[in-house]
Structure formats: C-alpha cells, structure tokens
Amino acid sequence: ASPEQGPPSAEQDTRININEAGPDVLVQLPGIGPSRAQAIIAEREQRRFRRVEDIIRVPGIGRKTFGRIRHSIRVQ
C-alpha cells in the first residue's frame, strides 16, 4: 500500500499566498489588475485573510472572480 499523500509541500505548492504576495505577483491571477492587487494589499493590511474566501471582502472582487482564482490562491 502507498503512504497517504498529505498536502503539497511548499516547493510543490504553486498557489499564490494572498497574505504575502506583492502586486507584481497578484496581477498574475485571472481578473486581477494593478488596482485590484492594491485593493487586496490594502484589505490585508487592515485584517489578514484567514481563509481564501475572505478575498471577497476586497472591493471589486465578487463570487465570479473568486471562482476563477480560488484554486490559485492560499492564505499561508
């Protein structure tokens, strides 16, 4: 029997950490331009994102955008 596969290690995890990424990295997400990247940074400076769903707090990011980026982001 093969060992249980846990979550991907940091080296394998290509998702973007929305609590740490700079604007140059955030704009790589689909539907995120420079102004939304700045809005993400401004929001996390007020209150860190605890779950990926928290990105919906950012003005201009709704459920549709979240649906496009949810598999590309992480919070730690």
mmCIF file of N, CA, C and O in Angstrom:
data_model
loop_
_atom_site.group_PDB
_atom_site.id
_atom_site.type_symbol
_atom_site.label_atom_id
_atom_site.label_comp_id
_atom_site.label_asym_id
_atom_site.label_seq_id
_atom_site.Cartn_x
_atom_site.Cartn_y
_atom_site.Cartn_z
ATOM 1 N N ALA A 1 0.849 -1.197 0.000
ATOM 2 C CA ALA A 1 0.000 0.000 0.000
ATOM 3 C C ALA A 1 0.880 1.241 0.000
ATOM 4 O O ALA A 1 1.914 1.279 0.647
ATOM 5 N N SER A 2 0.440 2.269 -0.735
ATOM 6 C CA SER A 2 1.226 3.511 -0.789
ATOM 7 C C SER A 2 0.891 4.396 0.406
ATOM 8 O O SER A 2 -0.225 4.346 0.921
ATOM 9 N N PRO A 3 1.853 5.174 0.850
ATOM 10 C CA PRO A 3 1.576 6.058 2.001
ATOM 11 C C PRO A 3 0.554 7.124 1.646
ATOM 12 O O PRO A 3 0.423 7.499 0.480
ATOM 13 N N GLU A 4 -0.162 7.600 2.639
ATOM 14 C CA GLU A 4 -1.160 8.658 2.410
ATOM 15 C C GLU A 4 -0.457 9.898 1.864
ATOM 16 O O GLU A 4 0.610 10.262 2.345
ATOM 17 N N GLN A 5 -1.063 10.514 0.883
ATOM 18 C CA GLN A 5 -0.485 11.747 0.360
ATOM 19 C C GLN A 5 -1.067 12.916 1.122
ATOM 20 O O GLN A 5 -2.275 13.103 1.154
ATOM 21 N N GLY A 6 -0.212 13.687 1.765
ATOM 22 C CA GLY A 6 -0.653 14.853 2.513
ATOM 23 C C GLY A 6 -0.760 16.050 1.586
ATOM 24 O O GLY A 6 -0.700 15.909 0.375
ATOM 25 N N PRO A 7 -0.916 17.234 2.173
ATOM 26 C CA PRO A 7 -0.966 18.434 1.331
ATOM 27 C C PRO A 7 0.377 18.644 0.635
ATOM 28 O O PRO A 7 1.394 18.145 1.107
ATOM 29 N N PRO A 8 0.384 19.360 -0.487
ATOM 30 C CA PRO A 8 1.648 19.547 -1.195
ATOM 31 C C PRO A 8 2.648 20.308 -0.333
ATOM 32 O O PRO A 8 2.271 21.156 0.459
ATOM 33 N N SER A 9 3.909 19.980 -0.490
ATOM 34 C CA SER A 9 4.939 20.693 0.270
ATOM 35 C C SER A 9 5.083 22.098 -0.307
ATOM 36 O O SER A 9 4.587 22.390 -1.385
ATOM 37 N N ALA A 10 5.768 22.958 0.404
ATOM 38 C CA ALA A 10 5.915 24.345 -0.027
ATOM 39 C C ALA A 10 6.522 24.436 -1.424
ATOM 40 O O ALA A 10 6.139 25.283 -2.215
ATOM 41 N N GLU A 11 7.451 23.553 -1.730
ATOM 42 C CA GLU A 11 8.095 23.609 -3.047
ATOM 43 C C GLU A 11 7.108 23.270 -4.170
ATOM 44 O O GLU A 11 7.224 23.767 -5.263
ATOM 45 N N GLN A 12 6.168 22.385 -3.871
ATOM 46 C CA GLN A 12 5.219 21.961 -4.906
ATOM 47 C C GLN A 12 3.999 22.870 -4.992
ATOM 48 O O GLN A 12 3.294 22.859 -5.975
ATOM 49 N N ASP A 13 3.744 23.640 -3.939
ATOM 50 C CA ASP A 13 2.539 24.465 -3.890
ATOM 51 C C ASP A 13 2.753 25.735 -4.699
ATOM 52 O O ASP A 13 3.469 26.627 -4.284
ATOM 53 N N THR A 14 2.123 25.794 -5.863
ATOM 54 C CA THR A 14 2.318 26.948 -6.737
ATOM 55 C C THR A 14 1.250 28.012 -6.521
ATOM 56 O O THR A 14 1.250 29.029 -7.198
ATOM 57 N N ARG A 15 0.348 27.786 -5.574
ATOM 58 C CA ARG A 15 -0.692 28.783 -5.318
ATOM 59 C C ARG A 15 -0.061 30.049 -4.725
ATOM 60 O O ARG A 15 0.947 29.986 -4.038
ATOM 61 N N ILE A 16 -0.686 31.175 -4.989
ATOM 62 C CA ILE A 16 -0.188 32.468 -4.512
ATOM 63 C C ILE A 16 -0.727 32.740 -3.110
ATOM 64 O O ILE A 16 -1.924 32.635 -2.869
ATOM 65 N N ASN A 17 0.189 33.099 -2.200
ATOM 66 C CA ASN A 17 -0.200 33.441 -0.828
ATOM 67 C C ASN A 17 -0.694 34.886 -0.836
ATOM 68 O O ASN A 17 0.092 35.819 -0.961
ATOM 69 N N ILE A 18 -2.022 35.067 -0.689
ATOM 70 C CA ILE A 18 -2.599 36.406 -0.777
ATOM 71 C C ILE A 18 -2.286 37.268 0.447
ATOM 72 O O ILE A 18 -2.543 38.464 0.435
ATOM 73 N N ASN A 19 -1.736 36.671 1.505
ATOM 74 C CA ASN A 19 -1.329 37.452 2.671
ATOM 75 C C ASN A 19 0.080 38.010 2.528
ATOM 76 O O ASN A 19 0.483 38.861 3.313
ATOM 77 N N GLU A 20 0.842 37.524 1.552
ATOM 78 C CA GLU A 20 2.240 37.940 1.441
ATOM 79 C C GLU A 20 2.635 38.436 0.054
ATOM 80 O O GLU A 20 3.602 39.174 -0.066
ATOM 81 N N ALA A 21 1.912 38.035 -0.981
ATOM 82 C CA ALA A 21 2.327 38.362 -2.351
ATOM 83 C C ALA A 21 2.289 39.862 -2.615
ATOM 84 O O ALA A 21 1.403 40.570 -2.145
ATOM 85 N N GLY A 22 3.262 40.324 -3.390
ATOM 86 C CA GLY A 22 3.293 41.723 -3.812
ATOM 87 C C GLY A 22 2.382 41.931 -5.013
ATOM 88 O O GLY A 22 1.870 40.977 -5.600
ATOM 89 N N PRO A 23 2.193 43.197 -5.395
ATOM 90 C CA PRO A 23 1.292 43.490 -6.516
ATOM 91 C C PRO A 23 1.727 42.846 -7.823
ATOM 92 O O PRO A 23 0.891 42.430 -8.620
ATOM 93 N N ASP A 24 3.047 42.719 -8.028
ATOM 94 C CA ASP A 24 3.549 42.114 -9.267
ATOM 95 C C ASP A 24 3.160 40.648 -9.382
ATOM 96 O O ASP A 24 3.005 40.117 -10.475
ATOM 97 N N VAL A 25 2.982 39.984 -8.241
ATOM 98 C CA VAL A 25 2.564 38.576 -8.230
ATOM 99 C C VAL A 25 1.040 38.473 -8.305
ATOM 100 O O VAL A 25 0.496 37.653 -9.044
ATOM 101 N N LEU A 26 0.350 39.318 -7.564
ATOM 102 C CA LEU A 26 -1.114 39.270 -7.533
ATOM 103 C C LEU A 26 -1.733 39.503 -8.907
ATOM 104 O O LEU A 26 -2.759 38.900 -9.238
ATOM 105 N N VAL A 27 -1.122 40.352 -9.725
ATOM 106 C CA VAL A 27 -1.694 40.631 -11.052
ATOM 107 C C VAL A 27 -1.626 39.422 -11.985
ATOM 108 O O VAL A 27 -2.261 39.429 -13.038
ATOM 109 N N GLN A 28 -0.903 38.385 -11.593
ATOM 110 C CA GLN A 28 -0.863 37.164 -12.405
ATOM 111 C C GLN A 28 -2.159 36.362 -12.275
ATOM 112 O O GLN A 28 -2.432 35.475 -13.089
ATOM 113 N N LEU A 29 -2.957 36.671 -11.265
ATOM 114 C CA LEU A 29 -4.233 35.973 -11.081
ATOM 115 C C LEU A 29 -5.235 36.442 -12.134
ATOM 116 O O LEU A 29 -5.265 37.623 -12.470
ATOM 117 N N PRO A 30 -6.073 35.528 -12.637
ATOM 118 C CA PRO A 30 -7.060 35.931 -13.654
ATOM 119 C C PRO A 30 -8.039 36.959 -13.092
ATOM 120 O O PRO A 30 -8.584 36.787 -12.011
ATOM 121 N N GLY A 31 -8.231 38.046 -13.805
ATOM 122 C CA GLY A 31 -9.183 39.075 -13.394
ATOM 123 C C GLY A 31 -8.634 40.064 -12.378
ATOM 124 O O GLY A 31 -9.357 40.944 -11.931
ATOM 125 N N ILE A 32 -7.358 39.931 -12.012
ATOM 126 C CA ILE A 32 -6.761 40.846 -11.038
ATOM 127 C C ILE A 32 -5.770 41.758 -11.767
ATOM 128 O O ILE A 32 -4.751 41.296 -12.260
ATOM 129 N N GLY A 33 -6.105 43.029 -11.826
ATOM 130 C CA GLY A 33 -5.220 44.018 -12.424
ATOM 131 C C GLY A 33 -4.517 44.798 -11.318
ATOM 132 O O GLY A 33 -4.693 44.500 -10.129
ATOM 133 N N PRO A 34 -3.747 45.816 -11.699
ATOM 134 C CA PRO A 34 -2.997 46.583 -10.697
ATOM 135 C C PRO A 34 -3.867 47.199 -9.603
ATOM 136 O O PRO A 34 -3.493 47.183 -8.432
ATOM 137 N N SER A 35 -5.045 47.718 -9.963
ATOM 138 C CA SER A 35 -5.869 48.367 -8.934
ATOM 139 C C SER A 35 -6.461 47.348 -7.965
ATOM 140 O O SER A 35 -6.524 47.591 -6.757
ATOM 141 N N ARG A 36 -6.870 46.186 -8.464
ATOM 142 C CA ARG A 36 -7.380 45.151 -7.554
ATOM 143 C C ARG A 36 -6.262 44.571 -6.700
ATOM 144 O O ARG A 36 -6.480 44.236 -5.544
ATOM 145 N N ALA A 37 -5.066 44.471 -7.268
ATOM 146 C CA ALA A 37 -3.922 43.990 -6.491
ATOM 147 C C ALA A 37 -3.676 44.929 -5.310
ATOM 148 O O ALA A 37 -3.459 44.488 -4.176
ATOM 149 N N GLN A 38 -3.734 46.247 -5.567
ATOM 150 C CA GLN A 38 -3.557 47.228 -4.491
ATOM 151 C C GLN A 38 -4.682 47.107 -3.465
ATOM 152 O O GLN A 38 -4.455 47.255 -2.269
ATOM 153 N N ALA A 39 -5.900 46.840 -3.935
ATOM 154 C CA ALA A 39 -7.042 46.692 -3.024
ATOM 155 C C ALA A 39 -6.854 45.467 -2.124
ATOM 156 O O ALA A 39 -7.195 45.503 -0.938
ATOM 157 N N ILE A 40 -6.304 44.388 -2.673
ATOM 158 C CA ILE A 40 -6.029 43.183 -1.871
ATOM 159 C C ILE A 40 -5.013 43.517 -0.782
ATOM 160 O O ILE A 40 -5.194 43.168 0.386
ATOM 161 N N ILE A 41 -3.965 44.240 -1.157
ATOM 162 C CA ILE A 41 -2.928 44.605 -0.187
ATOM 163 C C ILE A 41 -3.505 45.528 0.892
ATOM 164 O O ILE A 41 -3.250 45.330 2.085
ATOM 165 N N ALA A 42 -4.310 46.505 0.484
ATOM 166 C CA ALA A 42 -4.910 47.427 1.455
ATOM 167 C C ALA A 42 -5.818 46.666 2.424
ATOM 168 O O ALA A 42 -5.808 46.920 3.638
ATOM 169 N N GLU A 43 -6.590 45.721 1.908
ATOM 170 C CA GLU A 43 -7.505 44.936 2.760
ATOM 171 C C GLU A 43 -6.738 44.083 3.753
ATOM 172 O O GLU A 43 -7.083 44.015 4.923
ATOM 173 N N ARG A 44 -5.666 43.432 3.323
ATOM 174 C CA ARG A 44 -4.928 42.558 4.233
ATOM 175 C C ARG A 44 -4.148 43.354 5.276
ATOM 176 O O ARG A 44 -3.827 42.831 6.338
ATOM 177 N N GLU A 45 -3.841 44.628 4.972
ATOM 178 C CA GLU A 45 -3.188 45.462 5.976
ATOM 179 C C GLU A 45 -4.164 45.806 7.099
ATOM 180 O O GLU A 45 -3.758 45.982 8.241
ATOM 181 N N GLN A 46 -5.449 45.895 6.766
ATOM 182 C CA GLN A 46 -6.483 46.114 7.777
ATOM 183 C C GLN A 46 -6.708 44.837 8.592
ATOM 184 O O GLN A 46 -6.808 44.876 9.804
ATOM 185 N N ARG A 47 -6.822 43.719 7.882
ATOM 186 C CA ARG A 47 -7.131 42.438 8.522
ATOM 187 C C ARG A 47 -6.647 41.307 7.627
ATOM 188 O O ARG A 47 -7.070 41.206 6.479
ATOM 189 N N ARG A 48 -5.754 40.482 8.151
ATOM 190 C CA ARG A 48 -5.226 39.365 7.355
ATOM 191 C C ARG A 48 -6.348 38.436 6.891
ATOM 192 O O ARG A 48 -7.371 38.322 7.533
ATOM 193 N N PHE A 49 -6.108 37.788 5.759
ATOM 194 C CA PHE A 49 -7.059 36.805 5.253
ATOM 195 C C PHE A 49 -6.859 35.508 6.015
ATOM 196 O O PHE A 49 -5.751 34.985 6.071
ATOM 197 N N ARG A 50 -7.923 35.002 6.623
ATOM 198 C CA ARG A 50 -7.835 33.743 7.361
ATOM 199 C C ARG A 50 -8.176 32.557 6.456
ATOM 200 O O ARG A 50 -7.687 31.457 6.632
ATOM 201 N N ARG A 51 -9.082 32.784 5.499
ATOM 202 C CA ARG A 51 -9.486 31.740 4.542
ATOM 203 C C ARG A 51 -9.455 32.353 3.151
ATOM 204 O O ARG A 51 -9.589 33.567 3.024
ATOM 205 N N VAL A 52 -9.312 31.532 2.132
ATOM 206 C CA VAL A 52 -9.283 32.081 0.765
ATOM 207 C C VAL A 52 -10.579 32.823 0.441
ATOM 208 O O VAL A 52 -10.573 33.814 -0.279
ATOM 209 N N GLU A 53 -11.692 32.393 1.040
ATOM 210 C CA GLU A 53 -12.981 33.048 0.788
ATOM 211 C C GLU A 53 -12.990 34.503 1.241
ATOM 212 O O GLU A 53 -13.782 35.303 0.751
ATOM 213 N N ASP A 54 -12.109 34.840 2.177
ATOM 214 C CA ASP A 54 -12.073 36.209 2.697
ATOM 215 C C ASP A 54 -11.705 37.238 1.637
ATOM 216 O O ASP A 54 -11.947 38.430 1.819
ATOM 217 N N ILE A 55 -11.158 36.801 0.521
ATOM 218 C CA ILE A 55 -10.780 37.755 -0.530
ATOM 219 C C ILE A 55 -12.016 38.450 -1.096
ATOM 220 O O ILE A 55 -11.914 39.517 -1.694
ATOM 221 N N ILE A 56 -13.181 37.890 -0.863
ATOM 222 C CA ILE A 56 -14.425 38.522 -1.327
ATOM 223 C C ILE A 56 -14.663 39.850 -0.588
ATOM 224 O O ILE A 56 -15.413 40.690 -1.064
ATOM 225 N N ARG A 57 -14.005 40.053 0.557
ATOM 226 C CA ARG A 57 -14.101 41.351 1.261
ATOM 227 C C ARG A 57 -13.517 42.494 0.443
ATOM 228 O O ARG A 57 -13.841 43.650 0.675
ATOM 229 N N VAL A 58 -12.625 42.176 -0.480
ATOM 230 C CA VAL A 58 -11.936 43.205 -1.263
ATOM 231 C C VAL A 58 -12.915 43.822 -2.268
ATOM 232 O O VAL A 58 -13.563 43.095 -3.020
ATOM 233 N N PRO A 59 -13.015 45.167 -2.267
ATOM 234 C CA PRO A 59 -13.907 45.816 -3.246
ATOM 235 C C PRO A 59 -13.515 45.429 -4.671
ATOM 236 O O PRO A 59 -12.335 45.427 -5.014
ATOM 237 N N GLY A 60 -14.505 45.077 -5.480
ATOM 238 C CA GLY A 60 -14.233 44.708 -6.872
ATOM 239 C C GLY A 60 -14.015 43.221 -7.074
ATOM 240 O O GLY A 60 -13.911 42.764 -8.202
ATOM 241 N N ILE A 61 -13.941 42.461 -5.987
ATOM 242 C CA ILE A 61 -13.800 41.006 -6.125
ATOM 243 C C ILE A 61 -15.067 40.366 -5.580
ATOM 244 O O ILE A 61 -15.346 40.440 -4.389
ATOM 245 N N GLY A 62 -15.812 39.780 -6.480
ATOM 246 C CA GLY A 62 -17.054 39.117 -6.097
ATOM 247 C C GLY A 62 -16.932 37.617 -6.263
ATOM 248 O O GLY A 62 -15.838 37.084 -6.494
ATOM 249 N N ARG A 63 -18.054 36.952 -6.182
ATOM 250 C CA ARG A 63 -18.056 35.492 -6.273
ATOM 251 C C ARG A 63 -17.535 34.992 -7.613
ATOM 252 O O ARG A 63 -16.887 33.961 -7.685
ATOM 253 N N LYS A 64 -17.829 35.721 -8.684
ATOM 254 C CA LYS A 64 -17.394 35.283 -10.014
ATOM 255 C C LYS A 64 -15.865 35.288 -10.103
ATOM 256 O O LYS A 64 -15.257 34.311 -10.536
ATOM 257 N N THR A 65 -15.259 36.392 -9.681
ATOM 258 C CA THR A 65 -13.791 36.478 -9.699
ATOM 259 C C THR A 65 -13.209 35.443 -8.748
ATOM 260 O O THR A 65 -12.237 34.761 -9.076
ATOM 261 N N PHE A 66 -13.807 35.317 -7.567
ATOM 262 C CA PHE A 66 -13.321 34.332 -6.598
ATOM 263 C C PHE A 66 -13.339 32.941 -7.209
ATOM 264 O O PHE A 66 -12.395 32.166 -7.054
ATOM 265 N N GLY A 67 -14.392 32.614 -7.940
ATOM 266 C CA GLY A 67 -14.496 31.308 -8.581
ATOM 267 C C GLY A 67 -13.358 31.050 -9.558
ATOM 268 O O GLY A 67 -12.891 29.922 -9.707
ATOM 269 N N ARG A 68 -12.890 32.127 -10.214
ATOM 270 C CA ARG A 68 -11.787 31.981 -11.174
ATOM 271 C C ARG A 68 -10.435 31.818 -10.489
ATOM 272 O O ARG A 68 -9.536 31.202 -11.053
ATOM 273 N N ILE A 69 -10.279 32.410 -9.300
ATOM 274 C CA ILE A 69 -8.951 32.412 -8.675
ATOM 275 C C ILE A 69 -8.813 31.484 -7.471
ATOM 276 O O ILE A 69 -7.707 31.253 -7.004
ATOM 277 N N ARG A 70 -9.914 30.923 -6.985
ATOM 278 C CA ARG A 70 -9.872 30.175 -5.717
ATOM 279 C C ARG A 70 -8.850 29.049 -5.698
ATOM 280 O O ARG A 70 -8.253 28.774 -4.672
ATOM 281 N N HIS A 71 -8.609 28.396 -6.838
ATOM 282 C CA HIS A 71 -7.662 27.277 -6.854
ATOM 283 C C HIS A 71 -6.224 27.752 -7.064
ATOM 284 O O HIS A 71 -5.301 26.939 -7.073
ATOM 285 N N SER A 72 -6.059 29.055 -7.228
ATOM 286 C CA SER A 72 -4.716 29.612 -7.451
ATOM 287 C C SER A 72 -4.185 30.363 -6.237
ATOM 288 O O SER A 72 -3.080 30.887 -6.282
ATOM 289 N N ILE A 73 -5.010 30.446 -5.176
ATOM 290 C CA ILE A 73 -4.600 31.242 -4.014
ATOM 291 C C ILE A 73 -4.597 30.416 -2.736
ATOM 292 O O ILE A 73 -5.249 29.382 -2.651
ATOM 293 N N ARG A 74 -3.821 30.899 -1.758
ATOM 294 C CA ARG A 74 -3.781 30.302 -0.441
ATOM 295 C C ARG A 74 -3.554 31.417 0.567
ATOM 296 O O ARG A 74 -3.241 32.538 0.170
ATOM 297 N N VAL A 75 -3.723 31.117 1.860
ATOM 298 C CA VAL A 75 -3.570 32.160 2.871
ATOM 299 C C VAL A 75 -2.345 31.955 3.763
ATOM 300 O O VAL A 75 -2.039 32.774 4.594
ATOM 301 N N GLN A 76 -1.643 30.824 3.586
ATOM 302 C CA GLN A 76 -0.384 30.651 4.328
ATOM 303 C C GLN A 76 0.543 29.707 3.610
ATOM 304 O O GLN A 76 0.187 29.123 2.641
#
